[in-house]
Structures are given as C-alpha cells and as structure tokens.
Short mmCIF file of C-alpha atoms in Angstrom, two decimals:
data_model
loop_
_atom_site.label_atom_id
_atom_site.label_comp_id
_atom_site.label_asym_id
_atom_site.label_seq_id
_atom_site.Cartn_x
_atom_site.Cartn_y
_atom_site.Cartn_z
CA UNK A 1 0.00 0.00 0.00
CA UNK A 2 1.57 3.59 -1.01
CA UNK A 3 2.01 5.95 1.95
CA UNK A 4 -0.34 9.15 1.39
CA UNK A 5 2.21 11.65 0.99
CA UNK A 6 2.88 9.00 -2.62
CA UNK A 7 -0.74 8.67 -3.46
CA UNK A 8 -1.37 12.55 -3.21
CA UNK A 9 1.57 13.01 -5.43
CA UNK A 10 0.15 10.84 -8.05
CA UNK A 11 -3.14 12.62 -7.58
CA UNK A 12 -1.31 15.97 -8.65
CA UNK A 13 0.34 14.14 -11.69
CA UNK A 14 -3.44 13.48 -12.96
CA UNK A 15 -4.60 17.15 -12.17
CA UNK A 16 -1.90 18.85 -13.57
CA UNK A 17 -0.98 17.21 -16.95
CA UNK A 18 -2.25 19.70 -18.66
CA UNK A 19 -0.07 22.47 -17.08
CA UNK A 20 1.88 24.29 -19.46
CA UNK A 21 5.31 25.48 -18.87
CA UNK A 22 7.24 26.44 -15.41
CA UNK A 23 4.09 27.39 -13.39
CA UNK A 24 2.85 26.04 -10.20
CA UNK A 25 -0.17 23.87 -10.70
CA UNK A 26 -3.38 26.10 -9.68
CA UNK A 27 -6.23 23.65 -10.52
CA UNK A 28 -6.67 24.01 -6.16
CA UNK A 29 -5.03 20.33 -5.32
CA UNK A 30 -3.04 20.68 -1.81
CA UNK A 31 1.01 20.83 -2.19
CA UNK A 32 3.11 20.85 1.32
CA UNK A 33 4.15 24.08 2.31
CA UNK A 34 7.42 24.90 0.44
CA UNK A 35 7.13 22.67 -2.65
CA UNK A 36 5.60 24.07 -5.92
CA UNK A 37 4.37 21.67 -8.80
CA UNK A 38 4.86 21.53 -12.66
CA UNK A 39 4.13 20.17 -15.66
CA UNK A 40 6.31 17.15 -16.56
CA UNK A 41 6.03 18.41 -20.07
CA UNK A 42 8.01 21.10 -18.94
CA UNK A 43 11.08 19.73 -18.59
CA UNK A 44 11.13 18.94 -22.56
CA UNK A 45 13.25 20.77 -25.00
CA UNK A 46 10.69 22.47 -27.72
CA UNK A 47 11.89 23.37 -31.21
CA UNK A 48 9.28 26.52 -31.44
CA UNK A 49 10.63 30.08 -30.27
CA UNK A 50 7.90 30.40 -27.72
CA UNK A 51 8.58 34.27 -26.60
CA UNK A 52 10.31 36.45 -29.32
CA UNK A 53 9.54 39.79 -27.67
CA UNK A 54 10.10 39.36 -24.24
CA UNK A 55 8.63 42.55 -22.11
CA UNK A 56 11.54 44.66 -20.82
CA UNK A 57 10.67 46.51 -17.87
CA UNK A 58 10.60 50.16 -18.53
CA UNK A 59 13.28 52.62 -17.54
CA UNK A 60 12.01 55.64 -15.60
CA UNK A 61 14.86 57.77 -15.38
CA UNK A 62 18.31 57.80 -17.34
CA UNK A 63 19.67 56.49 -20.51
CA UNK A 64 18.90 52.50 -21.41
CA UNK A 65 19.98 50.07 -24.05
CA UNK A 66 18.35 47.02 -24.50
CA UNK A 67 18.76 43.96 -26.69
CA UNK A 68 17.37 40.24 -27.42
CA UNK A 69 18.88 37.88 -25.41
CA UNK A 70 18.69 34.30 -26.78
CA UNK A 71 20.26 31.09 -25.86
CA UNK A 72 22.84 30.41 -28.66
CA UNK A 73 21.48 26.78 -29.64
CA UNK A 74 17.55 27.73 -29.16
CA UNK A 75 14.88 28.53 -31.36
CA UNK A 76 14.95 32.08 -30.80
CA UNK A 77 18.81 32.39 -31.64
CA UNK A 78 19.22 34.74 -34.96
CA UNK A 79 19.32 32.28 -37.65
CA UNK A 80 23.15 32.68 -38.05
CA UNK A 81 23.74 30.76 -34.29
CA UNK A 82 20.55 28.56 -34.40
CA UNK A 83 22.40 26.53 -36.98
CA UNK A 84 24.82 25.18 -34.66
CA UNK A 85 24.73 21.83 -33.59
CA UNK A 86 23.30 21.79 -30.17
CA UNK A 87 26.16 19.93 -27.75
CA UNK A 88 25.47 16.83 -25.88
CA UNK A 89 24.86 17.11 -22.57
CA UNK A 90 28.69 15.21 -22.00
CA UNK A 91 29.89 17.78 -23.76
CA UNK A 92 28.30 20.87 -22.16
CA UNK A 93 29.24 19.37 -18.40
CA UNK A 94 32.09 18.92 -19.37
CA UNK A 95 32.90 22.15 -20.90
CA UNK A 96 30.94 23.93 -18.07
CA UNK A 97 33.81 21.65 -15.44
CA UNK A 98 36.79 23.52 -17.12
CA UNK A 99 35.29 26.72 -16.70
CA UNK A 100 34.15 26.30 -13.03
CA UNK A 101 37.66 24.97 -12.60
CA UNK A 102 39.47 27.52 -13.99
CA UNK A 103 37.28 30.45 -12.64
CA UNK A 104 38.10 28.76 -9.06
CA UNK A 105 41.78 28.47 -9.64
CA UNK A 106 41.73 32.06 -10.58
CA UNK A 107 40.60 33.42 -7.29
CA UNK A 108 42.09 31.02 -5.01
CA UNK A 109 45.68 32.69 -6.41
CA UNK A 110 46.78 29.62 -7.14
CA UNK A 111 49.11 30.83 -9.73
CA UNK A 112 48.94 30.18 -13.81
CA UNK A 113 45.58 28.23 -15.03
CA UNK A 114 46.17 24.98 -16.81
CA UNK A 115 45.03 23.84 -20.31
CA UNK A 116 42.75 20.86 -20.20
CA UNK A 117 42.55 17.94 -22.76
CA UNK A 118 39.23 16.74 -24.66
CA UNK A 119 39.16 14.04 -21.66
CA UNK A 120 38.94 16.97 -18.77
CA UNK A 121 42.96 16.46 -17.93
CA UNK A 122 45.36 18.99 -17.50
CA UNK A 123 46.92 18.96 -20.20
CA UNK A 124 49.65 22.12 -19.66
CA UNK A 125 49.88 25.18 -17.94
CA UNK A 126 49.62 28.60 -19.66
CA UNK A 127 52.89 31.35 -19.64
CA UNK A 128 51.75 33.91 -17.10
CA UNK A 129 51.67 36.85 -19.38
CA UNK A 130 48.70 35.25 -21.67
CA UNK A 131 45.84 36.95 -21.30
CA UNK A 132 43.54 34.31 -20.17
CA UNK A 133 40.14 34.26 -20.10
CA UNK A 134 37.18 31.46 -20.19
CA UNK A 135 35.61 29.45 -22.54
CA UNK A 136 31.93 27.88 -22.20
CA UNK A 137 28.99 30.26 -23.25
CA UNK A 138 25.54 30.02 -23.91
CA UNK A 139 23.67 33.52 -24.99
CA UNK A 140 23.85 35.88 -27.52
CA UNK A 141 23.08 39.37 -28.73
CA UNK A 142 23.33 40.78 -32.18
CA UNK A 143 24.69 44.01 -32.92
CA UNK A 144 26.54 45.65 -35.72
CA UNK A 145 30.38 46.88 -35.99
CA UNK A 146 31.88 49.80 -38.47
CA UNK A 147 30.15 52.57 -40.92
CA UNK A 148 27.97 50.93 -42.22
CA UNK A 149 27.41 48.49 -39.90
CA UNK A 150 27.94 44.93 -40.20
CA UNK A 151 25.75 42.59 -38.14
CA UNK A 152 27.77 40.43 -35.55
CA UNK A 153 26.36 37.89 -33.35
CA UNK A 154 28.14 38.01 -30.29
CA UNK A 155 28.40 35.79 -26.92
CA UNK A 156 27.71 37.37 -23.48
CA UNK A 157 30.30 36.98 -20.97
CA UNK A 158 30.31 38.20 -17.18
CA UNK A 159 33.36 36.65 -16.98
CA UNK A 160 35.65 38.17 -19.08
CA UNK A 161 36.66 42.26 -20.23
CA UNK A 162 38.11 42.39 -23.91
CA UNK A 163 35.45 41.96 -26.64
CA UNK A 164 36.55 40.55 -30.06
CA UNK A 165 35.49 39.78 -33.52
CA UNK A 166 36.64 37.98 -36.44
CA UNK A 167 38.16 40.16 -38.71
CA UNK A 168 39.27 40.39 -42.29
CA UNK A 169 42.29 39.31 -43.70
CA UNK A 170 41.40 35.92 -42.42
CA UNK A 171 40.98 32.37 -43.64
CA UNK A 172 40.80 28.90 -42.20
CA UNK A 173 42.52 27.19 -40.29
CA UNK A 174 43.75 30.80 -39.02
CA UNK A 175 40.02 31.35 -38.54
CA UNK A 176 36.94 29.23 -37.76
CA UNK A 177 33.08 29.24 -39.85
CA UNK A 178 30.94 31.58 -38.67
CA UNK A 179 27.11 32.53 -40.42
CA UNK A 180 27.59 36.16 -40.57
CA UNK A 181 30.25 37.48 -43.06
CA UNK A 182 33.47 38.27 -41.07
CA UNK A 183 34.40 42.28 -40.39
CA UNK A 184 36.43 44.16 -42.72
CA UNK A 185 38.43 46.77 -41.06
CA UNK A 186 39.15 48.35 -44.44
CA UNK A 187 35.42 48.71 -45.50
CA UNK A 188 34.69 50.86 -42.29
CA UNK A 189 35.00 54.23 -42.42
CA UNK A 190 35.20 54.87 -38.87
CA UNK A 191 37.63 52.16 -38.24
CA UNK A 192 41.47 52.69 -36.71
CA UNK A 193 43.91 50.74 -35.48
CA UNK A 194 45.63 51.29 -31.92
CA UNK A 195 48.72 52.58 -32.22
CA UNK A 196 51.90 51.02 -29.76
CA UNK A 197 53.17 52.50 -27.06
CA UNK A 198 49.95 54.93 -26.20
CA UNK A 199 48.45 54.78 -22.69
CA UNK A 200 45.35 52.94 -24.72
CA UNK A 201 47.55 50.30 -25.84
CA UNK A 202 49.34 49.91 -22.45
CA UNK A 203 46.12 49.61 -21.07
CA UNK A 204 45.34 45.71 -22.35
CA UNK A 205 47.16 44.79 -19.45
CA UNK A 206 47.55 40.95 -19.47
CA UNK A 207 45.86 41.03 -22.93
CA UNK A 208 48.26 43.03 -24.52
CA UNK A 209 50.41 41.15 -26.97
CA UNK A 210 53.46 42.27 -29.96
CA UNK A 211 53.16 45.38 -32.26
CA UNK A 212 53.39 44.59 -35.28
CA UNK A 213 53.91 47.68 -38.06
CA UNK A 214 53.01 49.86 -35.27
CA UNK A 215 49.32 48.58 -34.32
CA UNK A 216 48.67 47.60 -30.55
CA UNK A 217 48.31 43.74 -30.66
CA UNK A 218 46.50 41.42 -28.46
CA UNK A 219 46.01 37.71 -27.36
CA UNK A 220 43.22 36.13 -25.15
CA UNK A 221 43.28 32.42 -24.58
CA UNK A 222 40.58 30.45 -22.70
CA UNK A 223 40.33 28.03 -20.09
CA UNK A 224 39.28 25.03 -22.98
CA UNK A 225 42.95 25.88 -25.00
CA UNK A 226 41.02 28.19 -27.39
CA UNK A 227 42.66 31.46 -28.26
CA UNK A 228 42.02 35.03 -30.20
CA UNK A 229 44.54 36.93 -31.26
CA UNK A 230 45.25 40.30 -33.89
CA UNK A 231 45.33 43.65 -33.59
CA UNK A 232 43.42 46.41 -30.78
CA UNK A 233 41.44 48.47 -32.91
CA UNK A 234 38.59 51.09 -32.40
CA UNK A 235 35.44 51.46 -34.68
CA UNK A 236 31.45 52.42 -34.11
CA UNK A 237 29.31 49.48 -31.89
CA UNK A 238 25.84 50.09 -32.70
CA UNK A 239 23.58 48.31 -29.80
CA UNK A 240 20.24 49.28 -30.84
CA UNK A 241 19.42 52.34 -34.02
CA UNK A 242 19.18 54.73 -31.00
CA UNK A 243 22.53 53.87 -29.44
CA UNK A 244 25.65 53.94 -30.69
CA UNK A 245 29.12 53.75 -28.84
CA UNK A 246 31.68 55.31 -30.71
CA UNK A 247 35.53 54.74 -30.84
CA UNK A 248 34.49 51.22 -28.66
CA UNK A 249 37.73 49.53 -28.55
CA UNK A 250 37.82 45.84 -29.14
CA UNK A 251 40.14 42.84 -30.46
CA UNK A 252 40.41 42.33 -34.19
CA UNK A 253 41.13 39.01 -34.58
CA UNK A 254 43.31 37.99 -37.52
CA UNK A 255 43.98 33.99 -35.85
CA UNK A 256 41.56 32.39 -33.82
CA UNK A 257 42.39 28.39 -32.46
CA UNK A 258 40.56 25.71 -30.53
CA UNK A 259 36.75 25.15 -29.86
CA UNK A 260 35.42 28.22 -31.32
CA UNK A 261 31.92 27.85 -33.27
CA UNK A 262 29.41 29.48 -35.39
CA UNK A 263 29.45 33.03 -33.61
CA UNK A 264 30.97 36.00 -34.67
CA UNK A 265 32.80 36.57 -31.49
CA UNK A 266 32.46 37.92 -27.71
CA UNK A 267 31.11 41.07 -25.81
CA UNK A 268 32.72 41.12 -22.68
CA UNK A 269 30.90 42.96 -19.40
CA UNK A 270 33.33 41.83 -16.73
CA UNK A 271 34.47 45.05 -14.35
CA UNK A 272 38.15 45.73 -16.12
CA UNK A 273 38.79 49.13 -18.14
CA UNK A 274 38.20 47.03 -21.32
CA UNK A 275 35.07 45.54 -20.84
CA UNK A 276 31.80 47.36 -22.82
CA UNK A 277 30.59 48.11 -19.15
CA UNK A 278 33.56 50.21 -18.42
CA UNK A 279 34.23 51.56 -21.81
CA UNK A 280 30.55 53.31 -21.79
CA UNK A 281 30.21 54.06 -18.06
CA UNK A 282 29.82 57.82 -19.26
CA UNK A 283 26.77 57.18 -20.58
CA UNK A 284 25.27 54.30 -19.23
CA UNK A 285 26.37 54.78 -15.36
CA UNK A 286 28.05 51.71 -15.16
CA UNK A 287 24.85 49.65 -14.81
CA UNK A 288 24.03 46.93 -16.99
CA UNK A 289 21.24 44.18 -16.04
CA UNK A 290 20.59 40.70 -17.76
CA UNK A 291 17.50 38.65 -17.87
CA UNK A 292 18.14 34.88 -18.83
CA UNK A 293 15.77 33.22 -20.66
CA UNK A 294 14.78 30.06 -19.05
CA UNK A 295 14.83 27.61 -21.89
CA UNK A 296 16.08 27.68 -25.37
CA UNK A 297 13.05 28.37 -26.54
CA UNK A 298 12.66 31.75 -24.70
CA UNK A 299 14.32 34.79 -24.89
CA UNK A 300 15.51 37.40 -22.43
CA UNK A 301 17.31 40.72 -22.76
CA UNK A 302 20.36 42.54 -22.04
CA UNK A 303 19.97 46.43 -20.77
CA UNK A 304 22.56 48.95 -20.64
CA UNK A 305 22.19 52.05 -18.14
CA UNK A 306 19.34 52.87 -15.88
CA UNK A 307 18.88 54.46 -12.43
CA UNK A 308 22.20 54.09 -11.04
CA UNK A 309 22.36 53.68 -7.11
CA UNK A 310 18.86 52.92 -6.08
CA UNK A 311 17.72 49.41 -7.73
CA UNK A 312 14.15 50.40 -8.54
CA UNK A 313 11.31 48.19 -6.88
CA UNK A 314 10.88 44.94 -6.91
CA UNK A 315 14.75 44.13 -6.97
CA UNK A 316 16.26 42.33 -4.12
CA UNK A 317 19.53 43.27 -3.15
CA UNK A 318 22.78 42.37 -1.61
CA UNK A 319 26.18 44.12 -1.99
CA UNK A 320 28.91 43.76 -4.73
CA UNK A 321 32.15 42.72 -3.80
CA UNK A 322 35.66 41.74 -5.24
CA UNK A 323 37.86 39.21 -5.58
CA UNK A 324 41.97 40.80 -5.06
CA UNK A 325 43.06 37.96 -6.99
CA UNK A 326 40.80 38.30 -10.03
CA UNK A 327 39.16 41.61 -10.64
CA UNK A 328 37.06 40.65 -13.40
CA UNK A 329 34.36 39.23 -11.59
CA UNK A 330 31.45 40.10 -9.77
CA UNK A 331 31.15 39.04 -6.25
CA UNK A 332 28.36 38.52 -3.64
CA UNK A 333 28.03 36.69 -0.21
CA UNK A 334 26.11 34.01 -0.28
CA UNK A 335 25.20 33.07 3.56
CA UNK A 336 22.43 30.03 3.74
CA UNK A 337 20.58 28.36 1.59
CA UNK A 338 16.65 26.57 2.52
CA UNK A 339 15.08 23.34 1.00
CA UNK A 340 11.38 23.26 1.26
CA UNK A 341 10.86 26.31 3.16
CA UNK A 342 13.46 25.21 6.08
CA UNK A 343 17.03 26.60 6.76
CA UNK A 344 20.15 24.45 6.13
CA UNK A 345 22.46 24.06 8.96
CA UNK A 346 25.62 25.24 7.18
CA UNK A 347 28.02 26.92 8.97
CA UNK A 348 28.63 30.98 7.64
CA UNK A 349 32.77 30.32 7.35
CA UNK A 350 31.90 27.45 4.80
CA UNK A 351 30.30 30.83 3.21
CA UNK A 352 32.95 32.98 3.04
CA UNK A 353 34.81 33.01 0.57
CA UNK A 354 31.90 35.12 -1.44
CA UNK A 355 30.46 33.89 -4.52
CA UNK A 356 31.20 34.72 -8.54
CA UNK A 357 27.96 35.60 -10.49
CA UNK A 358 28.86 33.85 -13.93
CA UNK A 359 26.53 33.86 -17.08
CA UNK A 360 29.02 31.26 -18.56
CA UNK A 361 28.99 28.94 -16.23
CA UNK A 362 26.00 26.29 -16.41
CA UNK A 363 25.58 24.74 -13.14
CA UNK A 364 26.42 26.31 -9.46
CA UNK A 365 29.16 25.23 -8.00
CA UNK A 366 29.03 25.25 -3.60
CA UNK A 367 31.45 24.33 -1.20
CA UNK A 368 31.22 20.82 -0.29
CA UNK A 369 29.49 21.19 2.96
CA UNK A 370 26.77 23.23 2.09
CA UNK A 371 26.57 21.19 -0.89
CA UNK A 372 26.12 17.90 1.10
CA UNK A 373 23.30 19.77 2.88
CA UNK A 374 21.93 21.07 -0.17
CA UNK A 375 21.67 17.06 -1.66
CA UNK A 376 20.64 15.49 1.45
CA UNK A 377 17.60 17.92 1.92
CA UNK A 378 16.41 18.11 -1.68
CA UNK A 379 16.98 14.33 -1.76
CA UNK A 380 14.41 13.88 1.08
CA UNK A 381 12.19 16.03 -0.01
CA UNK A 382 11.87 13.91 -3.36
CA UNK A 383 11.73 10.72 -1.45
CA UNK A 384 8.92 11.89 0.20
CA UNK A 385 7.13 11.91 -3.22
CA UNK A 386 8.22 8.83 -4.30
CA UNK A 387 10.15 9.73 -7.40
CA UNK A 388 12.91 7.01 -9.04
CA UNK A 389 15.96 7.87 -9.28
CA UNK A 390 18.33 8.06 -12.44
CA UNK A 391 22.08 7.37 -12.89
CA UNK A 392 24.30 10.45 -12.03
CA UNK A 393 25.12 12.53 -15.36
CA UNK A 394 28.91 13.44 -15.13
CA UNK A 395 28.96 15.93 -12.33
CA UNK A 396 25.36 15.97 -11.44
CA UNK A 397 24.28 13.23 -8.93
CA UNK A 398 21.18 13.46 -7.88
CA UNK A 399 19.07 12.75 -10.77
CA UNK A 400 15.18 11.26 -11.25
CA UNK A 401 13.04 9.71 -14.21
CA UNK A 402 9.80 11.83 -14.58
CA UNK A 403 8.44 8.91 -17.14
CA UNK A 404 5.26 8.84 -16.65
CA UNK A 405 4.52 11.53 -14.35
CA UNK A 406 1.87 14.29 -15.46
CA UNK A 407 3.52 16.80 -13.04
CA UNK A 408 6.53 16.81 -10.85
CA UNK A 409 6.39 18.57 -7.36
CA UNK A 410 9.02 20.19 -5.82
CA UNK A 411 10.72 21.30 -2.63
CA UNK A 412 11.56 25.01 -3.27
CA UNK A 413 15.37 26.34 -3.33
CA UNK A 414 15.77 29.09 -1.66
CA UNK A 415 19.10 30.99 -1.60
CA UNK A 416 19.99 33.98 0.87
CA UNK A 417 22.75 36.51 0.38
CA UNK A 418 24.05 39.45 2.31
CA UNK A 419 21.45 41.62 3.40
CA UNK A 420 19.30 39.81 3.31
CA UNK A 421 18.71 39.52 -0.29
CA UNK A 422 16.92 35.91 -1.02
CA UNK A 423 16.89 34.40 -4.47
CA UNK A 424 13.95 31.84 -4.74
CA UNK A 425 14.46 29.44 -7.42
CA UNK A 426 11.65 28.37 -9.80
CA UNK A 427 11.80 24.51 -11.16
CA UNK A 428 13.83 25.97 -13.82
CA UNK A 429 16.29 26.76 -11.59
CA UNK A 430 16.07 23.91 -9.69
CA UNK A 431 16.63 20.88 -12.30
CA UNK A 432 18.36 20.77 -15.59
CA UNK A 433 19.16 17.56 -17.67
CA UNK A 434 16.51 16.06 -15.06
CA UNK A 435 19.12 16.86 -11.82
CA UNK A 436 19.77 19.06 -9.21
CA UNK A 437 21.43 21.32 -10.88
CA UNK A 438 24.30 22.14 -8.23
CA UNK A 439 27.28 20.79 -7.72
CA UNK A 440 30.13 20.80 -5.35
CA UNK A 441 33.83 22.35 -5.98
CA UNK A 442 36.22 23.85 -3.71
CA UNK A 443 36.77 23.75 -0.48
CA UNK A 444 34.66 25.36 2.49
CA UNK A 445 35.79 28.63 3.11
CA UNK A 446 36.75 29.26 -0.93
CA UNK A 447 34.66 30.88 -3.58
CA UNK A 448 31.15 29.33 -5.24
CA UNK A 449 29.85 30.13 -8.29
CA UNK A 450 26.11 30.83 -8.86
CA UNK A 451 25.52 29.92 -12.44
CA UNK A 452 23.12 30.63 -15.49
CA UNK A 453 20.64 27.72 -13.89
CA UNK A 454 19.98 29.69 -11.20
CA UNK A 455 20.24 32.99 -12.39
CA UNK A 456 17.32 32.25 -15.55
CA UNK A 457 14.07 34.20 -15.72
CA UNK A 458 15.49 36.48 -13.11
CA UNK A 459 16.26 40.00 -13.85
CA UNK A 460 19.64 40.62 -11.97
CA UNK A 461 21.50 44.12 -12.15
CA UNK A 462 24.65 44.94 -11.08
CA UNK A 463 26.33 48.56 -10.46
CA UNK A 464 29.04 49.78 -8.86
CA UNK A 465 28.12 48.60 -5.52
CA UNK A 466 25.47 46.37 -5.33
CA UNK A 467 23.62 43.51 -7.43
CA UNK A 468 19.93 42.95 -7.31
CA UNK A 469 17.80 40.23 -8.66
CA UNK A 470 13.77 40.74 -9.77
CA UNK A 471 12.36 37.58 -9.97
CA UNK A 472 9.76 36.35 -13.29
CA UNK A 473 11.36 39.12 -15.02
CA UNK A 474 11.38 37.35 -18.56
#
C-alpha cells in the first residue's frame, strides 16, 4: 500500500498534466508548504521560439539600451547561431567543469591556469603573461560593428573584459566558420587601429600582446585551449538604431584556435577598463542588467544604463564585492541556503569566501558542505514523493526519471545573500538535464559560483556597488 504523501503526489500528476510550462499547478489540489508543482512536459526541450519579444521593464529615469537575449542553440537564436549543432549534454558538463575549474583556480591565487585535454585532464599550464580568459557560453546578442554596420552575433560573458570579432584578412585554419560574413576593417570608415606605445595600448594589461607595423596587438586564450589573437582596434558598436558607442575599442582578430563555433565573437561585461561596461560608463552609469531566458526556446534581454544607485522596486539586493586575486568578476556573499521552506544548517565560514555571479557557467558550483546539505535535503524532499531515481550525469548526482509523471512537485530552493537579499528558485532553476542542478567544488571557506541555472528568468543588475535580482522578469 503507497504511503499518502505517494498517493497525493500521483493525484497531482493526474490534475496537472495539462499544465503548461514552469508554473505552479493552480487547478486548487493541496502541495506541502514549500514545494511548488509543474508540468512534466516542462522539462522537454521544444523546437518553437515560444517568446520572441520578451517585455523589458521600462526605464524611468536615465539612458537605457536594451537587446534580445537568446540562448545560442535555441529557437529564438538569430538564424546565423541557431544553426549550430546543439552539444550533448557530456559535452556541455564537461565544458561547463573547465570553466568552473578555472574560474576557481583564478581566485584562489593559485598561480597560472592549466590547459585541459578533450578528456577533462590537465593537459599544460599557460605562460603567465597570456591573457587568459574562459571558454563555455551560452547567450547571444546581435549588434553591428563599423560605418555601415555589419551585423555580428556576439556571446555574453560576465566573466571576461576584452570583446573581439573575427576580422578580415582571415581564412581557415587561421580562422573558424561563422554565419555572418566576417568584419572588414578596411570597408569601415570609422575604423582605426591602436597605435603602440599609447596609454590605450598599455592599457590591455595581461591582454596586450606584440606590435606589429606599429598597431597595438592582443592575445586572449581560454580556459578550454582556445585562443584570439590580432590587432586592438577602435570602430562604431551600434547596440540598438538609437545607441551607438563610438571609438568602442575591441580585439580584431586575424587567428583564432581551438573550440570556437558558429558566432561572430564575444562582448565582454566583466568590471576591467576594457570591458563594454567600463568603456561606456559615461553614458550608461556603469549599470548593466541581464534577464536569462529560461529555456532555449525563450528569450531574455540585455539592458545597458538605468537608475544608477537605487535598484528600482521589486529588486532584491545584496552588496557587490571583489575578488583581489581576479578583478574581473562580480562578487556577492552568499550566507544560507533553505530546502522546502526550512534553513540548512551550514556553517557561515563554509560561506565565506563570497560567490562569482557567472553567465558562462552552467551549473552552481558550492562548497562541499553546504553542498552535502543542499543534496541530502532536496533528496528527502523527493523521497517523500516517491520519485525514481536516475544514474548520475557526469557531475550531477542526484538525478530522477519523470516517465510517466503528469507533473513533478518540488521542494523550493531558496538561496539567501548578504542583506538579506533571497533568491527563490523556480523549477527551472532547480533541475536541468533532469538533476539538481548544483554541484560541489572547492573547499569550504573558498569561492562558489552561482551559475546561469539559477540565475534564468530572473532579472539581476549589477552597479558599482550592489547587485539585485527581480524575480519572473522574462
């Protein structure tokens, strides 16, 4: 005989089949205090862009740019990215490990990154004046580049400052396929070249690389062996037809290497001098704010500028920090997390070593206590309900077989940051790939990573001194 808590959950499965997307069932069955149900149907991929004008919240005061935000291998990509062979899920774990990896290495100080091998091994360790950046991304925008402007899909990237495209003269192997024809410098009339030896040029910093006939170069490699190099250059960015950046510095890349695909290149928004955020703080304020979409077949957008200080209602909030040994990123303080509506014991030192908000990283990385805590709760929780389990999927291990089920219910995940700022998770930000979509990294005391799971349908903004996160923003 099934225990009740079983038979009500197969109750909900009946009343709820019809549920459509990630929305708590509301046809007035009884779910425990804490939990939220959803359609099973949900957790399947869709091949129709569901959502291709997402509502942006308006801006009441200041200037704003805003743009489409698609995943790269959705529906709703531009045509130019949507052609790209969607990864296996192998593949994007283990892509997503090397970045995690390398982003932790980075702020422990734990001297030069290593290269990693199509296996996950270290495979050598990169010369400490690379630039070095990280690979593993998943949304894009599309702008344009030059006078006239030629359209360039780009990948978003919290996680790293120098922007690039491929640029003219430029041919395989020395450069990879992309949809969109590549840049040519010489057809802009608003393009130039950095010259060597000015304080522009000396500000690359670890980017910077050999003149060559005078022009600033630079190099960027990333944490999967992939790497960009050519020359610094300025031309026109046009974000939307009412805003244009002019004389935006970025990389024009002449060689490109490793496990670059399909898009035109990178925008970076990390918290260096050569990010877009920095390079257009004039006009913007230095605020940006990002909503993921929470499936492929969504989209989200990207905003530039806005009331700076004061988030504007509805915005949680907890203060932005920094990490000495990588500036780049942006840091909060995570400090508990709850699993159906009730606290985790976790210790606050297994806390802090603050947290990296990452759009390129998939999956959240914790420190291995709270992580432990995390599993054992949310395990329970699903016990109660009677779900199978399913063999662990590389990193994830806590994973469940929804055959069958008309509707899966849920104990909520709830995480806290300073302030008191508290993130609650929708399903979509609970499971991916049909796990819990944490993992655990590190050490207790070091740095976590709150990934794109996590961080989808929210709106989350970041300034110069705090980040805030709006919840069902897209």
């Amino acid at each position: 005989m099934s225990s009740p808590v079983v038979r009500r959950a197969l109750l909900l499965s009946l009343l709820c089949a019809g549920a459509l997307g990630f929305l708590p069932c509301s046809h007035g069955a009884e779910v425990a205090p804490g939990y939220v149900t959803v359609s099973a149907a949900s957790f399947r991929p869709s091949s129709t862009c569901r959502a291709p004008d997402p509502v942006v919240p308006q801006r009441r005061n200041g200037t704003a740019a805003v743009l489409r935000l698609t995943h790269k291998h959705g529906p709703c990509a531009p045509s130019r990215a949507s052609s790209l062979a969607t990864p296996s899920v192998a593949d994007t774990l283990r892509a997503d490990q090397r970045r995690a990896e390398y982003i932790l290495r980075r702020v422990s100080g734990r001297g030069a990154p290593q290269l990693w091998d199509s296996k996950g091994e270290a495979a050598a360790t990169v010369p400490v004046n690379w630039g070095f950046d990280i690979g593993t991304l998943n949304y894009v925008v599309t702008v344009s580049l030059g006078t006239p402007g030629v359209v360039q899909t780009l990948e978003v990237d919290t996680g790293s400052d120098l922007s690039w495209v491929q640029c003219k003269p430029c041919a395989a192997p020395a450069c990879y396929s992309q949809k969109d024809p590549l840049f040519d410098p010489a057809q802009s009339s608003s393009y130039a070249s950095v010259p060597c030896g000015g304080s522009v040029c000396e500000g690359l910093g670890i980017y910077a690389s050999a003149c060559s006939a005078a022009q600033c170069g630079y190099v960027v490699s990333y944490g999967d062996g992939s790497k960009t190099t050519g020359v610094y250059s300025s031309d026109t960015l046009t974000l939307s037809p009412n805003d244009k950046v002019r004389g935006f510095f970025f990389g024009c890349g002449h060689a490109q290497s490793g496990l670059f695909t399909g898009n035109d290149g990178l925008l970076g928004f990390g918290r260096e001098q050569t990010s877009l955020v920095e390079q257009t703080a004039a006009t913007y304020g230095g605020v940006f704010s990002y909503c993921l979409p929470t499936k492929p077949s969504t989209t989200g957008y990207l905003t530039l500028g806005g009331p700076s200080g004061v988030a504007p209602p509805g915005f949680s909030t907890t203060q932005l920090l920094s990490s000495p040994n990588a500036p780049t990123y942006y840091v909060v303080m995570l400090t508990g997390i709850s699993v159906g509506g009730q606290q985790l014991s976790v210790p606050a030192s297994v806390f802090a070593g603050g947290t990296v908000i990452d759009t390129g990283t998939v999956i959240t990385r914790l420190p291995p206590t709270a992580y432990a805590a995390l599993r054992s709760a949310f395990r329970s929780g699903m016990a109660s309900y009677g779900y199978p389990s399913a063999p662990p999927t590389r990193i994830l291990d806590t994973c469940y077989n929804f055959s069958g089920y008309g509707a899966v219910t849920l104990p909520n995940v709830a995480l806290t940051f300073s302030s008191g700022a508290t993130v609650t998770l929708g399903a979509d930000g609970i499971l991916s790939f049909g796990c819990l979509a944490f993992a655990p990294s590190g050490s207790d005391g070091g740095m976590a990573i709150l990934g794109n799971v996590q961080q989808r349908s929210f709106e989350v903004r970041i300034d110069g001194t705090s980040v805030g996160f709006r919840p069902s923003s897209c």
